[in-house]
Coordinates of C-alpha atoms and ligand atoms in Angstrom, one line a residue:
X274 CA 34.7 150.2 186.8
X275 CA 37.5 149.2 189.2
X276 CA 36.3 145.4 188.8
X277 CA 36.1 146.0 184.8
X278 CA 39.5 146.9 184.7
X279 CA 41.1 144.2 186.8
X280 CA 38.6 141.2 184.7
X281 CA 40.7 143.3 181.6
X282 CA 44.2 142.8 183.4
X283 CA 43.4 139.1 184.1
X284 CA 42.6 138.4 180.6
X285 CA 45.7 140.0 179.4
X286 CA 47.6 137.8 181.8
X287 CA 46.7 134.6 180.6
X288 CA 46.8 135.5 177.2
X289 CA 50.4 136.2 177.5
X290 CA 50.8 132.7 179.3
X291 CA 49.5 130.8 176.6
X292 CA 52.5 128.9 175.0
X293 CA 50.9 126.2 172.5
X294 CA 48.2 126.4 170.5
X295 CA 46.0 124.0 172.4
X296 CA 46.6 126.3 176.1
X297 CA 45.9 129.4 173.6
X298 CA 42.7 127.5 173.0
X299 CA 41.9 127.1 176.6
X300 CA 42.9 130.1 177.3
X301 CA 40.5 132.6 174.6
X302 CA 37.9 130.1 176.1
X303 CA 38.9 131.4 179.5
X304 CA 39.5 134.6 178.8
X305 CA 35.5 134.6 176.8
X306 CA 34.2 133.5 180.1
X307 CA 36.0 136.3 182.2
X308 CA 34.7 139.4 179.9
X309 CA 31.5 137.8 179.8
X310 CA 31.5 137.6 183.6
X311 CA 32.7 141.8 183.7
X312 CA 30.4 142.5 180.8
X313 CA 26.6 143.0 183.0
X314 CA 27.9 143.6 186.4
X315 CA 27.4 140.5 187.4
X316 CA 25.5 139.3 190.4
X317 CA 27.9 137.9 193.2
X318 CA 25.2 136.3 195.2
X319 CA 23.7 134.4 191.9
X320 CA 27.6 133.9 191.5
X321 CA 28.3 132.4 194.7
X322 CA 24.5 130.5 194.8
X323 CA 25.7 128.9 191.6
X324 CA 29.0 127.5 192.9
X325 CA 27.7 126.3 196.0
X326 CA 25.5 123.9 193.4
X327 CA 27.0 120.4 192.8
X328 CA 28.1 120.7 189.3
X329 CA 26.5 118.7 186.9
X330 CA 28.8 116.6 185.0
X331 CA 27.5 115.8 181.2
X332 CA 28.5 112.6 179.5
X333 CA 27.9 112.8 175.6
X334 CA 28.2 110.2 172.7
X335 CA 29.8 111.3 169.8
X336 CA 29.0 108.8 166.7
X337 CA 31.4 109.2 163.6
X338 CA 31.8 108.2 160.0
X339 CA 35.3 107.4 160.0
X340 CA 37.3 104.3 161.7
X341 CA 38.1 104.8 165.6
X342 CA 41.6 107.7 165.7
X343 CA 41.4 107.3 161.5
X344 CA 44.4 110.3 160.4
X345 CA 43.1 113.6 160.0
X346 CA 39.2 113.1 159.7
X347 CA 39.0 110.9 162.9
X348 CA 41.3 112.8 165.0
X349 CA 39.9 115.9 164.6
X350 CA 36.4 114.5 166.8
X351 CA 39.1 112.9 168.9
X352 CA 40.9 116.3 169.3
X353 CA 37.5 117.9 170.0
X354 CA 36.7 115.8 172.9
X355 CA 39.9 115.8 174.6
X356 CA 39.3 119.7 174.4
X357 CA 35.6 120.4 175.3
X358 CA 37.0 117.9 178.6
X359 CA 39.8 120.2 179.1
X360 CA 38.3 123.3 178.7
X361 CA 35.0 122.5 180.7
X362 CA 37.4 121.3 183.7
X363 CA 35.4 117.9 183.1
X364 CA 31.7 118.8 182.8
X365 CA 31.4 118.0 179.6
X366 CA 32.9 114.3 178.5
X367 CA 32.6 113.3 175.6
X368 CA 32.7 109.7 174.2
X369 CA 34.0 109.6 170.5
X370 CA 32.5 105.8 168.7
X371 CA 34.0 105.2 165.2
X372 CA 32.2 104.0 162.4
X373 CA 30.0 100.6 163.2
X374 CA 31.0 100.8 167.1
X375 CA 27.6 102.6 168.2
X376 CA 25.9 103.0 164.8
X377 CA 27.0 101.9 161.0
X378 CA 29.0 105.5 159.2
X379 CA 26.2 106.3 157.5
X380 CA 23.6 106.5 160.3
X381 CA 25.0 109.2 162.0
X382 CA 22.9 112.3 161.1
X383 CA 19.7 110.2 162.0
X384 CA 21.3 108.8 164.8
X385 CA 21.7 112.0 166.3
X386 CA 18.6 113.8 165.0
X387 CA 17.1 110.8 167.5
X388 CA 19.4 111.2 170.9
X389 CA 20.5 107.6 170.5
X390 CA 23.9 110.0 170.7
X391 CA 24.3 113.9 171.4
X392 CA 26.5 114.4 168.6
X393 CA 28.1 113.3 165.2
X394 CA 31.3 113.9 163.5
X395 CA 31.0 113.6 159.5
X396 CA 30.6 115.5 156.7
X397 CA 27.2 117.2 155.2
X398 CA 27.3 116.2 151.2
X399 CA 26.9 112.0 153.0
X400 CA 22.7 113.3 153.6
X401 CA 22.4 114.0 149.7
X402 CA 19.6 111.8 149.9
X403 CA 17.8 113.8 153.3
X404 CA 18.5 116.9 151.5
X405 CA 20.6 117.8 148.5
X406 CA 20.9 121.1 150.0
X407 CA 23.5 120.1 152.8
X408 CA 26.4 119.3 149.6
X409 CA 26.4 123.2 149.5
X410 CA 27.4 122.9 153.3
X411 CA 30.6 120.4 153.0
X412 CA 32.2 121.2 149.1
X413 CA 31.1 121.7 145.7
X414 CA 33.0 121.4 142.6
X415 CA 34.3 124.7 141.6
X416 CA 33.3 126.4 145.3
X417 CA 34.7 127.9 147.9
X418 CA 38.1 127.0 149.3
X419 CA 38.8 126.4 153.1
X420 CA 39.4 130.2 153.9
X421 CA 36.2 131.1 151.7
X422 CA 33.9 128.6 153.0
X423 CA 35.2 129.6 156.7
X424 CA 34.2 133.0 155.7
X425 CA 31.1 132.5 154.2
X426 CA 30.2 130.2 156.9
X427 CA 30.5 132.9 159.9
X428 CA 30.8 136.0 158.5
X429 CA 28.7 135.8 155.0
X430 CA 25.5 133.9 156.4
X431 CA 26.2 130.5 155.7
X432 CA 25.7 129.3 159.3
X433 CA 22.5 130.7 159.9
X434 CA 21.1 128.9 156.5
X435 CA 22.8 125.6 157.8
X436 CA 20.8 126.3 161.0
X437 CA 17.6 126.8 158.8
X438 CA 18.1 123.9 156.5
X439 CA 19.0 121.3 159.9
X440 CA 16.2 122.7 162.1
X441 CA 13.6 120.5 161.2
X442 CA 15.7 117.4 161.5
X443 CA 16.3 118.1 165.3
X444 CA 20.0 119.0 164.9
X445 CA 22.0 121.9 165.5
X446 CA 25.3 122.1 163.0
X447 CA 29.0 123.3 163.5
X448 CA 31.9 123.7 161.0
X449 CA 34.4 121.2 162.5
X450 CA 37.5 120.6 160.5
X451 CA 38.3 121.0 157.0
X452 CA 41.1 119.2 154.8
X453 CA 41.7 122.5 152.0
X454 CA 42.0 121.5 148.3
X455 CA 42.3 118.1 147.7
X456 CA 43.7 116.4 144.8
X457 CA 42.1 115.3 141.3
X458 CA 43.3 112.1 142.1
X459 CA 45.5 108.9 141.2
X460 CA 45.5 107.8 137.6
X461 CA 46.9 105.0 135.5
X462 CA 46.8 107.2 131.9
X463 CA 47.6 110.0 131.3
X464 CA 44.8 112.7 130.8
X465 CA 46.1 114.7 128.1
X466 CA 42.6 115.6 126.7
X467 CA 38.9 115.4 127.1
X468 CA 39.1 112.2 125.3
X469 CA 41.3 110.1 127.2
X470 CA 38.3 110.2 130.4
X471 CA 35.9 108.8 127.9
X472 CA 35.3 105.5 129.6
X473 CA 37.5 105.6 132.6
X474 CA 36.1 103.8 135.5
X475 CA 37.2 105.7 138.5
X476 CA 35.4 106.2 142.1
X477 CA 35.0 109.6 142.5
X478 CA 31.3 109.9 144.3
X479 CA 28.9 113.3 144.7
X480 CA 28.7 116.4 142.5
X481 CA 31.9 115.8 141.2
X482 CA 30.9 112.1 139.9
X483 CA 27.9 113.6 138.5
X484 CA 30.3 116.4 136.4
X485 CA 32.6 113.3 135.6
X486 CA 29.5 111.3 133.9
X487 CA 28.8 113.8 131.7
X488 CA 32.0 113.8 130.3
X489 CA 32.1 110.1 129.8
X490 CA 33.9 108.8 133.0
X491 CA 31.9 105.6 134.5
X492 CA 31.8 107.4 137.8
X493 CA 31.4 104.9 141.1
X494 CA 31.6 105.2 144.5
X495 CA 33.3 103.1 147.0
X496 CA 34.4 102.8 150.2
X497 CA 37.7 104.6 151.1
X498 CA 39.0 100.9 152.7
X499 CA 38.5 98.9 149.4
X500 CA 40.2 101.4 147.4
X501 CA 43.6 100.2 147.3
X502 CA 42.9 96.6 146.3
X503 CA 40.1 98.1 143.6
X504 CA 42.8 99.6 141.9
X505 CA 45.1 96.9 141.9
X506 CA 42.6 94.9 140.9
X507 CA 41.8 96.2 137.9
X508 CA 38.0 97.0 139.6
X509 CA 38.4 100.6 138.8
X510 CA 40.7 102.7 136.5
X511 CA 41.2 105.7 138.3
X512 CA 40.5 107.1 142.2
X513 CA 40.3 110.2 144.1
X514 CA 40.9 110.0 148.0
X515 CA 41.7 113.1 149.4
X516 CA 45.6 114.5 149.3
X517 CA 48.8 113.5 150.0
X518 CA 48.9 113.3 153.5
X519 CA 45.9 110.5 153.5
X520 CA 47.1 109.1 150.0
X521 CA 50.4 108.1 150.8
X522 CA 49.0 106.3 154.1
X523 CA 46.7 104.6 151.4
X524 CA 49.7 103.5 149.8
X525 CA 48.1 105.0 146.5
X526 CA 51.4 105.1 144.9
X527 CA 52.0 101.3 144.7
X528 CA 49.0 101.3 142.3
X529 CA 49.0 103.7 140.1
X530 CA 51.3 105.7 138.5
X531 CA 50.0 109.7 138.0
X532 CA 49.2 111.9 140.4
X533 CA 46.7 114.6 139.2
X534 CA 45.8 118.0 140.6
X535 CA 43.9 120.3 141.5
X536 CA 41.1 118.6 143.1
X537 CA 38.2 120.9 141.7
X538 CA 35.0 118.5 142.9
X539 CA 36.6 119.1 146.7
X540 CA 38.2 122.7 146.6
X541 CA 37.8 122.8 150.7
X542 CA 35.6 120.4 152.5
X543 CA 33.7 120.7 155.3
X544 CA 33.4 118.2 158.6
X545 CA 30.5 118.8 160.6
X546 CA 29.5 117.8 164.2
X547 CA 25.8 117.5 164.6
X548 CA 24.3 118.1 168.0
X549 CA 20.7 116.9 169.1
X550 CA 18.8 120.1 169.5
X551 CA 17.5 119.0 172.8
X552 CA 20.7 118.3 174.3
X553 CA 22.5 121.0 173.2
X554 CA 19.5 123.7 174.6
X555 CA 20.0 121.5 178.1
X556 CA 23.5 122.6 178.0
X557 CA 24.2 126.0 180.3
X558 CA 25.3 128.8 178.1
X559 CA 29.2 128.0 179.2
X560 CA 28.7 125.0 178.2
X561 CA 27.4 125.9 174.7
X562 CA 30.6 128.3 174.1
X563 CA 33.0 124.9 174.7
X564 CA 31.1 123.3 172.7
X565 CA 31.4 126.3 169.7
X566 CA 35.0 127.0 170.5
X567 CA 36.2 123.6 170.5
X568 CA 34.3 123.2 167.1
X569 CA 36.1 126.1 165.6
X570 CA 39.1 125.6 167.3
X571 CA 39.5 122.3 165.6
X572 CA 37.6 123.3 162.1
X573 CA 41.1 125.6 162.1
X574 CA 43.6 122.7 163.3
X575 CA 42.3 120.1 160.8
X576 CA 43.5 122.6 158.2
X577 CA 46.6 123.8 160.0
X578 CA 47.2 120.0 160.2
X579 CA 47.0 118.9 156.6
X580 CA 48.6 121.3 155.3
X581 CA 51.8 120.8 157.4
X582 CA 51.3 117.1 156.6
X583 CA 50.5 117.4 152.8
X584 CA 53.3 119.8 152.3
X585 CA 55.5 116.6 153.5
X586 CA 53.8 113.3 152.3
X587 CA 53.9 114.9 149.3
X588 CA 57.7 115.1 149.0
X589 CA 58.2 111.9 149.8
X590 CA 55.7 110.9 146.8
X591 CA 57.6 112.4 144.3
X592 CA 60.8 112.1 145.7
X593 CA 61.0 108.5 147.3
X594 CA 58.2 106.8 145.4
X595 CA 58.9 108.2 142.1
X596 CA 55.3 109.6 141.5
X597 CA 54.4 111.7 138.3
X598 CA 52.5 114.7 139.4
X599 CA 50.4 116.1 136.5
X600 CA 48.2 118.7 136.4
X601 CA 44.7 118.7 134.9
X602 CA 45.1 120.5 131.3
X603 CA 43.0 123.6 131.0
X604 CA 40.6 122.0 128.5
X605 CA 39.6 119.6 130.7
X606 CA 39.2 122.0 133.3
X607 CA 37.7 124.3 131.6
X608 CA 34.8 121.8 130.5
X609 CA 34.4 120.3 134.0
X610 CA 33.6 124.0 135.3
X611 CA 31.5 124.6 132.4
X612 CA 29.0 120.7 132.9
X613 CA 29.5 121.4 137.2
X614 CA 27.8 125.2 136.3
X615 CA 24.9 123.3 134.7
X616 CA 24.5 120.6 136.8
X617 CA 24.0 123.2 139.9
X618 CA 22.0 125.7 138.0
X619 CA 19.6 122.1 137.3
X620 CA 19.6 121.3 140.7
X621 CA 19.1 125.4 141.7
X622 CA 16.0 125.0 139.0
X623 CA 14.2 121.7 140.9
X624 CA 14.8 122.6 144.5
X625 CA 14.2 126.3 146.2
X626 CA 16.1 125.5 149.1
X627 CA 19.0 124.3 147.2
X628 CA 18.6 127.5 145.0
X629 CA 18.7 130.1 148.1
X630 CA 21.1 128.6 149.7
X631 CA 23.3 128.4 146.7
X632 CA 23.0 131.7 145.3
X633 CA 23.9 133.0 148.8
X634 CA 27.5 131.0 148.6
X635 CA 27.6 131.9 144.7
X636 CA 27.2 135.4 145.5
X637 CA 29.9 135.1 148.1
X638 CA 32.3 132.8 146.0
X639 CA 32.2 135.9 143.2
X640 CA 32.9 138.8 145.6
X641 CA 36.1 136.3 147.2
X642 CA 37.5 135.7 144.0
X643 CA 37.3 139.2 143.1
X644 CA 39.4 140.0 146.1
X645 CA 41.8 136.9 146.3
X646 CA 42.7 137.9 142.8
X647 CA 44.4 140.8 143.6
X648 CA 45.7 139.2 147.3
X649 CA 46.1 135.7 147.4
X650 CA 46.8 135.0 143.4
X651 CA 48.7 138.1 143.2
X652 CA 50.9 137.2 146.5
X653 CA 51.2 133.6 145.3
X654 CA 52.3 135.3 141.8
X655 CA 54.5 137.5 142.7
X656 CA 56.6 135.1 145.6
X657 CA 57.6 133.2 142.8
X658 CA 59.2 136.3 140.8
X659 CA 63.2 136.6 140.8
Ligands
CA972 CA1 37.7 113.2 148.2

């Protein structure tokens, strides 16, 4: 009782100590392993039996789809290295390998399904072609925004189907970082009407380019580094990146002149880091928690990040670069919602997995927006009322 009480008191200390987010990181982690020490009335012999061990110091790969430190999506694996280090006073290290160092951007989810690396940084909707279930798990157009997908994701089941659907491919998944709404994207005409997509050639790749071709936009994919000169080339008419913070680094601005929101084919996306099954189960339960807590601690930052960034990228857009921000009329809207409901219901009707998992985050996407209405919308409403 006496012990329960001062493993309490400690905890309570170092929370107050914590002054910055990444020590209040370090510190819940702490503060987890304390209670979970007080919890069973723990053994002191096994205790002291187990710190008499040399401890054994784990030294991971981490394979990525983005460039080596790339803004936002690459520093959020970089950012969960440096804190699995930190917070596993150096048995765990980490190695973070950008795109083509270790493996091409694209091999990561076998590469790690294999254990040519423990882990992988990137983002579910790029294994379309393993599974088309695993879209559900990054964005969808229409879907869940950051706070609804975080939700869903640990307290509305969606982790334990994301389990399910990567079990058989050796790999055990993590929500790890998110970027929130992005934008529609950058523009050379206006859009005005249905009509004026009819024929546009713009790179806008996964659900949302399969909505876009049914409503007569030549919908391509590229990569994110070619897009610049593809639109001043004349290659493509039209290009969705991700927001401001990431488009103005782009230099987006110098090519085309409107700037359209909201980005409804990536209302909140998901990163994931992948870890080989097999490495992550020889990993002693402490170990595991670092491993979770750095992943939701930086699934949380990423957002926290952008939208501190966006916020001021976006300023300078408008305000130093003379950008026209537009918003997406409600017609065209309206019919992108109605073709992306169709296209999900087909793919629902041709794949049960796809269909159980999406009428899990359907279910929960209905129930959110029946309370966000009356909190978030309403808030948002009524702060702007004078
Ligand atoms: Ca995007």
């Amino acid at each position: 009782m006496a012990g329960a009480l001062l493993c309490q008191t400690d905890a309570a200390v170092l929370m107050v100590k914590g002054n910055n987010m990444k020590t209040n990181i370090l510190i819940i982690a702490l503060t987890g392993l304390l209670l979970a020490g007080c919890g069973g009335g723990s053994d002191v012999s096994t205790a002291t039996a187990e710190q008499a061990a040399p401890e054994k110091v784990y030294k991971w790969k981490m394979v990525t789809t983005w460039p080596k430190n790339f803004p936002g999506l690459g520093m959020a694996a970089e950012n969960f290295a440096v804190m699995a280090e930190k917070m596993s006073g150096g048995r765990l290290q980490v190695k973070v390998f950008g795109a083509g160092q270790l493996v091409p951007a694209l091999e990561v989810f076998d590469a790690v399904s294999q254990g040519t690396a423990e882990m992988g940084h990137s983002a579910g909707y790029y294994w379309k072609g393993k599974t088309p279930t695993s879209a559900l798990f990054t964005t969808i157009p229409f879907g869940l925004n950051a706070q609804e997908m975080n939700s869903w994701l640990h307290y509305g089941g969606g982790m334990a189907l994301w389990q399910e659907l990567y079990e058989p491919f050796n790999l055990v998944p993590l929500a790890a970082g998110n970027t929130g709404v992005q934008m529609a994207g950058w523009f050379n005409r206006e859009i005005n009407s249905l009509a004026d997509l009819k024929g546009l050639k713009m790179r806008i790749p996964g659900l949302g380019g399969e909505v876009m071709s049914r409503v007569g936009v030549e919908a391509v994919n590229i990569p994110g580094g070619e897009l610049y000169t593809s639109m001043q080339t004349g290659v493509i008419d039209a290009t969705e990146w991700v927001g401001p913070y990431n488009d103005l680094a782009f230099g987006f601005h110098q090519v085309a002149k409107y700037y359209y929101y909201p980005g409804w084919h990536e209302p909140g996306p998901t990163l994931e880091l992948i870890v080989n099954k097999q490495a992550y189960e020889s990993l002693p339960a402490d170990l595991q928690a670092i491993v979770e807590g750095a992943a939701r601690a930086v699934n949380q930052d990423m957002l926290d990040d952008y939208t501190a960034r966006n916020n001021a990228a976006l300023n300078e857009l408008v305000n130093t670069h003379g950008v026209e921000l537009r918003q997406l009329p409600d017609e065209v809207l309206a019919e992108l919602n109605r073709v992306t409901d169709q296209v999900l219901e087909e793919l629902a009707a041709s794949d049960s997995q796809f269909k159980k998992v999406y009428d899990s985050q359907n279910a929960f996407k209905l129930q959110a927006m029946q309370y966000h209405k009356i909190s978030e919308e309403a808030y948002y409403r009524a702060r702007e009322l004078k």
